[in-house]
Coordinates of C-alpha atoms and ligand atoms in Angstrom, one line a residue:
M271 CA 20.7 24.6 17.0
R272 CA 23.5 22.0 16.8
M273 CA 24.3 22.0 20.0
K274 CA 20.4 21.1 20.8
F275 CA 20.4 19.1 18.0
N276 CA 23.1 16.3 19.7
L277 CA 22.3 17.1 23.2
L278 CA 19.0 15.0 22.0
A279 CA 20.8 12.7 20.2
L280 CA 22.6 11.6 22.9
M281 CA 19.3 11.8 25.3
A282 CA 18.3 9.3 22.5
V283 CA 21.1 6.8 23.1
L284 CA 20.9 7.2 26.7
V285 CA 17.4 6.4 27.6
G286 CA 18.1 3.6 24.5
T287 CA 15.9 4.4 22.1
V288 CA 18.3 5.1 19.0
H289 CA 21.2 2.8 18.2
A290 CA 23.1 4.3 15.8
Q291 CA 23.5 8.0 14.9
S292 CA 23.5 7.8 11.0
L293 CA 23.3 5.7 8.2
Q294 CA 26.7 4.3 7.5
E295 CA 26.7 3.8 11.6
A296 CA 23.8 1.6 11.2
Y297 CA 24.9 -0.5 8.7
R298 CA 28.6 -0.8 9.3
D299 CA 28.0 -4.2 9.5
Y300 CA 26.4 -5.4 6.2
W301 CA 28.4 -3.2 3.1
R302 CA 29.9 0.1 2.3
M303 CA 26.8 3.4 3.1
G304 CA 27.7 6.0 0.2
V305 CA 25.9 8.7 -2.0
S306 CA 27.0 10.9 -4.9
V307 CA 28.8 14.1 -4.2
N308 CA 28.7 17.6 -7.2
Q309 CA 30.9 20.1 -7.1
W310 CA 29.2 22.8 -5.1
E311 CA 29.1 20.5 -1.5
V312 CA 32.8 20.7 -2.5
K313 CA 33.8 23.9 -3.0
A314 CA 31.8 27.2 -3.0
E315 CA 34.0 29.2 -5.2
E316 CA 33.0 27.0 -8.2
A317 CA 29.4 27.1 -8.0
V318 CA 29.3 31.4 -8.1
G319 CA 28.6 32.2 -12.3
S320 CA 29.2 28.5 -13.1
N321 CA 27.9 27.6 -16.5
L322 CA 29.5 23.7 -16.8
S323 CA 27.1 21.5 -18.5
Y324 CA 27.3 18.6 -16.5
S325 CA 25.8 20.3 -13.4
G326 CA 22.9 18.5 -13.1
G327 CA 21.4 22.0 -13.2
V328 CA 22.6 23.0 -9.8
S329 CA 24.4 26.5 -8.9
A330 CA 24.4 27.1 -5.9
D331 CA 26.4 26.9 -3.3
Q332 CA 26.0 23.8 -1.5
T333 CA 29.0 23.2 0.9
S334 CA 26.7 23.3 3.7
H335 CA 24.9 19.5 2.3
Y336 CA 28.4 17.6 3.0
Q337 CA 27.4 18.1 6.7
A338 CA 24.9 15.0 6.2
I339 CA 27.2 13.6 3.1
A340 CA 29.8 12.9 6.4
Q341 CA 27.3 11.8 9.0
H342 CA 25.8 9.1 7.0
F343 CA 28.2 8.3 4.7
G344 CA 32.1 6.8 4.3
W345 CA 31.8 6.2 0.8
V346 CA 31.3 9.3 -1.7
V347 CA 31.3 8.4 -5.8
P348 CA 31.7 12.2 -7.7
E349 CA 28.5 12.6 -10.2
N350 CA 30.5 14.4 -13.1
C351 CA 34.0 15.7 -12.0
M352 CA 35.5 12.8 -13.1
K353 CA 33.7 11.5 -16.4
C354 CA 35.9 11.5 -19.2
E355 CA 34.4 15.2 -20.5
V356 CA 35.2 17.2 -17.3
I357 CA 38.7 15.1 -16.3
H358 CA 40.1 14.7 -19.9
P359 CA 38.6 17.4 -22.5
Q360 CA 41.2 17.2 -25.2
E361 CA 44.1 15.0 -26.0
G362 CA 46.7 14.9 -23.0
L363 CA 44.9 17.9 -21.7
Y364 CA 43.7 16.3 -18.1
D365 CA 41.9 18.6 -15.4
F366 CA 41.9 17.3 -12.3
T367 CA 41.1 20.6 -10.1
L368 CA 37.5 19.1 -9.3
G369 CA 38.5 16.0 -8.7
D370 CA 41.1 16.8 -6.3
Q371 CA 38.8 18.9 -4.6
L372 CA 36.4 16.1 -4.1
V373 CA 39.1 13.9 -3.0
E374 CA 40.0 16.4 -0.5
K375 CA 37.2 16.8 1.1
A376 CA 36.2 13.1 0.9
L377 CA 39.7 12.3 3.1
A378 CA 40.0 15.2 5.2
N379 CA 35.8 14.0 6.6
G380 CA 37.6 10.1 7.0
Q381 CA 35.4 9.2 3.6
H382 CA 36.7 7.0 1.5
V383 CA 36.0 7.6 -3.0
V384 CA 35.0 5.8 -5.6
G385 CA 36.0 6.8 -9.0
H386 CA 33.2 7.6 -11.3
C387 CA 34.2 6.1 -14.3
L388 CA 37.0 5.4 -17.3
I389 CA 35.0 4.0 -20.3
W390 CA 31.8 5.8 -21.2
H391 CA 30.3 5.9 -24.3
S392 CA 28.6 8.5 -22.8
Q393 CA 30.0 12.9 -21.1
C394 CA 32.7 11.4 -23.4
A395 CA 35.0 14.1 -24.7
P396 CA 34.6 14.4 -28.3
W397 CA 37.9 14.0 -29.3
F398 CA 38.7 10.6 -28.1
F399 CA 37.4 8.5 -31.8
V400 CA 38.7 11.0 -34.3
D401 CA 41.9 12.3 -35.6
D402 CA 43.1 15.5 -36.6
E403 CA 41.0 16.0 -39.7
G404 CA 37.3 14.7 -38.2
K405 CA 38.7 11.0 -39.3
Q406 CA 37.5 8.1 -37.4
V407 CA 40.4 7.0 -35.6
S408 CA 42.3 3.0 -35.4
A409 CA 42.1 0.3 -33.4
E410 CA 45.4 0.5 -32.4
V411 CA 45.1 4.5 -31.7
L412 CA 42.4 4.0 -29.4
K413 CA 43.8 1.5 -27.5
K414 CA 46.8 3.7 -26.7
R415 CA 44.6 6.4 -26.3
M416 CA 41.9 4.8 -23.4
K417 CA 45.9 3.4 -22.1
D418 CA 46.6 6.6 -21.7
H419 CA 44.0 7.6 -20.0
I420 CA 43.4 5.0 -17.9
F421 CA 46.7 5.4 -16.4
T422 CA 47.0 9.2 -15.8
I423 CA 43.9 9.1 -13.8
L424 CA 44.6 6.2 -12.1
G425 CA 48.0 7.4 -11.6
H426 CA 47.4 10.6 -10.5
Y427 CA 44.3 9.2 -7.8
K428 CA 46.9 6.3 -6.5
G429 CA 46.1 5.5 -2.6
K430 CA 43.8 8.2 -2.7
V431 CA 41.1 6.7 -4.6
E432 CA 40.1 2.9 -3.7
G433 CA 37.5 1.7 -6.3
W434 CA 36.9 2.7 -10.5
D435 CA 33.7 1.8 -12.3
V436 CA 36.1 0.6 -15.5
V437 CA 33.4 0.3 -17.9
N438 CA 29.8 1.9 -17.7
E439 CA 27.0 0.8 -19.5
A440 CA 28.7 -0.9 -22.4
F441 CA 25.1 -3.6 -23.1
N442 CA 21.4 -2.8 -24.2
D443 CA 18.7 -3.7 -21.9
D444 CA 18.3 -6.7 -24.9
G445 CA 21.9 -8.5 -22.9
T446 CA 23.3 -7.3 -26.4
L447 CA 26.8 -5.2 -26.5
R448 CA 25.3 -1.8 -27.4
R449 CA 26.2 -0.3 -30.5
S450 CA 28.9 2.5 -29.0
K451 CA 32.0 3.9 -30.2
F452 CA 34.1 2.1 -28.0
Y453 CA 32.7 -1.2 -29.6
E454 CA 32.4 -0.7 -33.2
I455 CA 36.3 0.4 -33.7
L456 CA 37.2 -2.8 -31.0
G457 CA 34.4 -5.1 -30.1
E458 CA 33.8 -6.3 -27.5
D459 CA 37.7 -6.8 -26.4
F460 CA 37.6 -3.0 -25.4
I461 CA 35.9 -4.2 -22.1
P462 CA 38.8 -6.6 -21.2
L463 CA 41.5 -4.4 -22.1
A464 CA 40.0 -1.7 -20.0
F465 CA 40.1 -4.0 -16.8
Q466 CA 43.9 -5.1 -17.9
Y467 CA 45.2 -1.3 -18.4
A468 CA 43.6 -0.3 -15.2
H469 CA 44.9 -3.3 -13.0
E470 CA 48.2 -2.5 -14.6
A471 CA 48.0 0.9 -13.8
D472 CA 46.6 0.2 -9.7
P473 CA 47.4 -3.5 -8.7
T474 CA 45.5 -1.9 -5.8
V475 CA 42.6 -0.7 -6.5
E476 CA 39.2 -2.1 -6.7
L477 CA 37.9 -2.5 -10.5
Y478 CA 34.0 -3.0 -11.6
Y479 CA 31.9 -2.8 -14.1
N480 CA 28.6 -0.8 -14.0
D481 CA 24.9 -0.4 -16.0
Y482 CA 21.4 0.2 -15.2
S483 CA 18.4 -2.1 -16.0
M484 CA 20.1 -4.5 -13.9
N485 CA 16.7 -5.4 -12.4
K486 CA 16.2 -7.0 -16.1
A487 CA 16.7 -10.8 -16.5
Q488 CA 17.6 -11.1 -19.8
K489 CA 20.8 -7.5 -19.4
V490 CA 21.7 -9.8 -16.5
E491 CA 22.0 -13.0 -18.2
G492 CA 24.2 -10.7 -21.1
V493 CA 26.8 -9.6 -18.4
V494 CA 27.1 -13.0 -16.4
N495 CA 27.4 -14.5 -19.7
F496 CA 29.8 -12.6 -21.1
F497 CA 31.8 -11.9 -17.9
R498 CA 31.7 -15.5 -16.8
P499 CA 34.6 -16.8 -19.4
L500 CA 36.6 -13.7 -18.9
I501 CA 37.0 -14.3 -14.9
A502 CA 38.3 -18.1 -15.4
K503 CA 40.9 -16.5 -17.8
G504 CA 41.7 -13.9 -14.6
L505 CA 40.0 -10.3 -15.5
P506 CA 40.8 -8.5 -12.8
I507 CA 37.5 -7.2 -11.7
T508 CA 36.5 -6.7 -8.4
A509 CA 32.2 -6.2 -8.7
I510 CA 29.1 -5.2 -10.5
G511 CA 27.8 -2.4 -10.2
L512 CA 24.2 -2.1 -10.2
Q513 CA 22.8 1.8 -10.9
G514 CA 19.6 1.4 -10.3
H515 CA 17.4 4.5 -11.7
L516 CA 13.9 3.1 -10.4
I517 CA 10.7 4.6 -10.9
Y518 CA 8.1 3.9 -8.2
G519 CA 5.7 1.5 -9.1
D520 CA 7.3 0.4 -12.4
T521 CA 8.4 -3.3 -11.1
D522 CA 8.9 -5.2 -8.5
Y523 CA 12.2 -4.5 -8.3
V524 CA 12.8 -6.0 -4.6
K525 CA 12.5 -9.8 -6.0
E526 CA 13.8 -8.4 -9.6
Y527 CA 17.7 -7.8 -8.2
E528 CA 17.6 -10.0 -5.7
Q529 CA 17.4 -12.3 -8.6
T530 CA 20.4 -10.6 -9.9
I531 CA 22.5 -9.9 -6.9
Q532 CA 22.0 -14.3 -6.6
A533 CA 23.0 -13.6 -10.5
I534 CA 25.9 -11.6 -9.9
A535 CA 27.4 -14.2 -7.1
S536 CA 27.2 -17.2 -9.0
I537 CA 30.1 -16.3 -11.0
G538 CA 32.0 -15.5 -7.9
L539 CA 31.3 -12.0 -7.6
P540 CA 29.5 -9.7 -5.0
S541 CA 27.0 -6.7 -5.8
Q542 CA 26.8 -2.8 -5.4
F543 CA 24.3 -0.9 -5.3
T544 CA 26.2 2.5 -6.9
E545 CA 23.2 5.0 -8.4
L546 CA 20.5 4.8 -6.1
D547 CA 16.9 7.0 -6.7
I548 CA 13.7 6.6 -6.8
S549 CA 11.6 8.9 -8.7
M550 CA 7.7 9.4 -7.5
L551 CA 7.5 10.7 -10.7
P552 CA 4.6 9.6 -13.4
N553 CA 6.1 7.2 -16.0
P554 CA 6.1 9.0 -19.0
Y555 CA 5.5 6.3 -21.7
G556 CA 6.6 3.5 -20.0
F557 CA 10.1 4.7 -20.1
S558 CA 12.9 2.6 -18.1
G559 CA 16.6 2.7 -17.4
A560 CA 18.9 5.6 -17.8
N561 CA 20.3 6.5 -20.8
V562 CA 21.6 10.0 -20.2
S563 CA 19.8 11.0 -23.8
D564 CA 17.0 9.8 -23.4
R565 CA 14.4 12.6 -22.9
F566 CA 10.8 13.3 -23.3
K567 CA 8.5 17.1 -23.1
Y568 CA 7.1 18.3 -19.7
S569 CA 3.8 18.7 -18.9
E570 CA 2.0 19.7 -15.9
M571 CA 0.7 17.0 -15.8
M572 CA 3.8 15.0 -15.6
D573 CA 4.4 17.2 -12.7
P574 CA 2.0 17.2 -10.1
Y575 CA 4.4 17.7 -6.6
R576 CA 5.2 21.2 -7.1
N577 CA 4.2 21.8 -3.9
G578 CA 5.1 18.7 -2.0
L579 CA 5.1 14.8 -1.9
P580 CA 1.3 13.9 -0.6
A581 CA 1.7 12.2 3.2
D582 CA 0.9 8.7 1.5
K583 CA 3.4 8.6 -1.5
Q584 CA 6.2 9.9 1.0
E585 CA 4.5 6.5 2.9
Q586 CA 5.2 4.1 -0.1
F587 CA 8.8 5.9 -0.4
D588 CA 9.4 4.9 3.3
Q589 CA 8.3 1.9 2.5
F590 CA 9.9 0.5 -0.5
W591 CA 13.1 1.3 1.1
I592 CA 11.8 -0.8 4.3
D593 CA 11.6 -3.3 1.9
F594 CA 14.4 -3.2 -0.3
F595 CA 16.7 -3.3 3.1
K596 CA 15.1 -5.8 4.4
M597 CA 16.2 -7.7 0.6
L598 CA 19.9 -6.5 1.0
M599 CA 20.2 -7.1 4.7
A600 CA 18.6 -10.7 3.9
N601 CA 21.3 -11.3 1.0
K602 CA 24.3 -8.8 2.8
E603 CA 27.6 -11.1 2.3
H604 CA 27.3 -10.6 -1.6
V605 CA 26.3 -6.7 -1.4
L606 CA 30.2 -4.8 -1.9
R607 CA 28.1 -0.8 -1.2
V608 CA 24.8 0.6 -1.3
N609 CA 25.3 4.1 -2.6
F610 CA 23.0 6.6 -3.7
W611 CA 23.2 9.4 -6.6
C612 CA 22.7 12.6 -4.7
L613 CA 22.2 13.6 -1.5
N614 CA 19.0 15.1 -1.7
D615 CA 16.0 16.2 -4.0
A616 CA 17.2 19.7 -4.7
N617 CA 20.1 18.4 -6.6
S618 CA 19.2 14.7 -7.7
W619 CA 19.7 15.1 -11.5
R620 CA 15.9 12.9 -11.6
N621 CA 14.3 16.8 -11.6
D622 CA 15.7 16.7 -14.9
F623 CA 15.7 12.9 -15.7
P624 CA 14.1 12.2 -17.7
I625 CA 11.8 15.6 -18.5
K626 CA 13.9 18.2 -18.0
G627 CA 12.2 20.5 -15.1
R628 CA 10.4 18.0 -12.6
S629 CA 10.0 18.8 -9.0
D630 CA 11.0 14.5 -7.8
Y631 CA 11.7 13.2 -4.6
A632 CA 13.8 10.6 -5.3
T633 CA 16.7 10.9 -2.7
L634 CA 16.7 10.3 1.3
F635 CA 17.6 13.9 2.0
D636 CA 14.9 16.6 1.4
R637 CA 15.5 20.1 -0.1
Q638 CA 17.0 21.9 2.3
S639 CA 19.3 18.2 3.2
Q640 CA 16.8 17.2 6.1
P641 CA 17.0 13.3 6.2
K642 CA 13.7 12.3 5.1
P643 CA 11.4 10.0 8.6
T644 CA 13.0 7.6 5.9
V645 CA 16.5 7.5 6.7
Q646 CA 15.2 7.0 10.8
K647 CA 13.1 4.3 9.7
L648 CA 16.5 2.4 7.4
I649 CA 18.9 3.2 10.7
Q650 CA 15.8 0.9 13.3
L651 CA 15.9 -1.8 10.6
T652 CA 19.3 -2.6 11.8
A653 CA 18.2 -2.5 15.7
P654 CA 18.6 -5.5 17.8
A655 CA 15.8 -7.2 18.9
P656 CA 14.4 -6.2 21.8
V657 CA 15.4 -8.7 25.4
A658 CA 13.4 -11.3 25.8
G659 CA 11.0 -11.5 28.9
S660 CA 11.9 -7.1 29.2
K661 CA 8.2 -5.1 29.0
K662 CA 7.9 -4.4 25.6
S663 CA 8.3 -7.8 24.5
R664 CA 5.8 -10.0 27.0
K665 CA 3.5 -7.3 25.6
K666 CA 2.8 -8.6 22.7
Ligands
LIG1372 C1 24.1 11.8 -14.3 C2 24.5 13.1 -13.1 O1 23.9 12.7 -12.5 C3 23.7 14.3 -14.4 O2 23.9 15.7 -13.5 C4 24.3 14.7 -15.2 O3 24.2 15.4 -15.8 C5 24.3 13.3 -16.5 O4 24.4 11.9 -16.0 N1 24.0 6.8 -15.0 C6 25.2 7.0 -14.4 C7 25.8 8.0 -14.5 O5 26.4 6.5 -14.9 O6 26.9 9.1 -14.4 C8 24.9 9.6 -14.5 O7 25.4 11.0 -13.9 C9 23.5 9.0 -14.4 C10 23.0 7.8 -15.4

């Protein structure tokens, strides 16, 4: 099977119909091409009988998916296993088991790793904000805990993880700061402090701010206005991460994200798309964003494609990504990384967000990890134009 595929691929290259074998190859001169990876794609043993709550709902051996991950993506991000509740579940107790397996697998496949994420109100272990008696800790204690957390994790992955989402989701959609526990205890200083600690822990590593709904002008304005003076004072920050959990037909994402990329470029930073996926299902109650605690009730009406995505919807999906990538290509000097969230439709968290138990089609690979037609269409976008005077170009 594999040999047959390779033979076909080789023939295609020889007759000049394929200019690249993978997304990462096609976009080598544009940006870093990445995807998130879950623990079952890394190691089968972890899957059997696992009852981890941060699973994203899949518990079967998916290690065969790694072939597609390694072929198409030069960069990987852990979907869950480096989040505080997993890696630092109790004070002073660090569990690097799953993170280490992921890093080892990625490096063995010649890939780069981005860490996700250091300071985030969600999936944060509850001990972080309280003392032994359950009382909220002081600003000094929280700073010490943040510093220890960041130093220990960055120290452990030094030389292996090349960039970190330092702070995740600190802003509301209206551009104000989210009233999280970090904010409540430390005020807005928790953001520059986190970057400072990360830079002190490892001055060689790239540092990112990451958030969702970054197509919304008000939110982008809040983020840009917040970071502008900090950057002027020397904040060590490499890029702004735009998650990109999209809903088909919701809004003009192409136009809005182009404006975002330009707004971020105006403070001297590149953008990176960090968690791209697009739900093809009905949008419950005008929902937008990616606040992981927002949930709605299941109904069959909200889950219309249980037996597969209709062909016209697949074409809409393809066209959306073509338009989106064309916009990215036009802005490539401001785009550092383009990262998808979950390799395939079977393990995509969108099957459970914001409604649990639906069949969504939000990723580039089908439930068997086979590339959708989208992948080849995106690869073709960077193909060199036919040589002038050739048969094909004269035909037009
Ligand atoms: C999601 C994971 O994909 C799920 O498996 C998990 O149950 C919840 O978190 N924003 C982020 C990601 O920064 O970490 C979230 O990942 C999706 C929203």
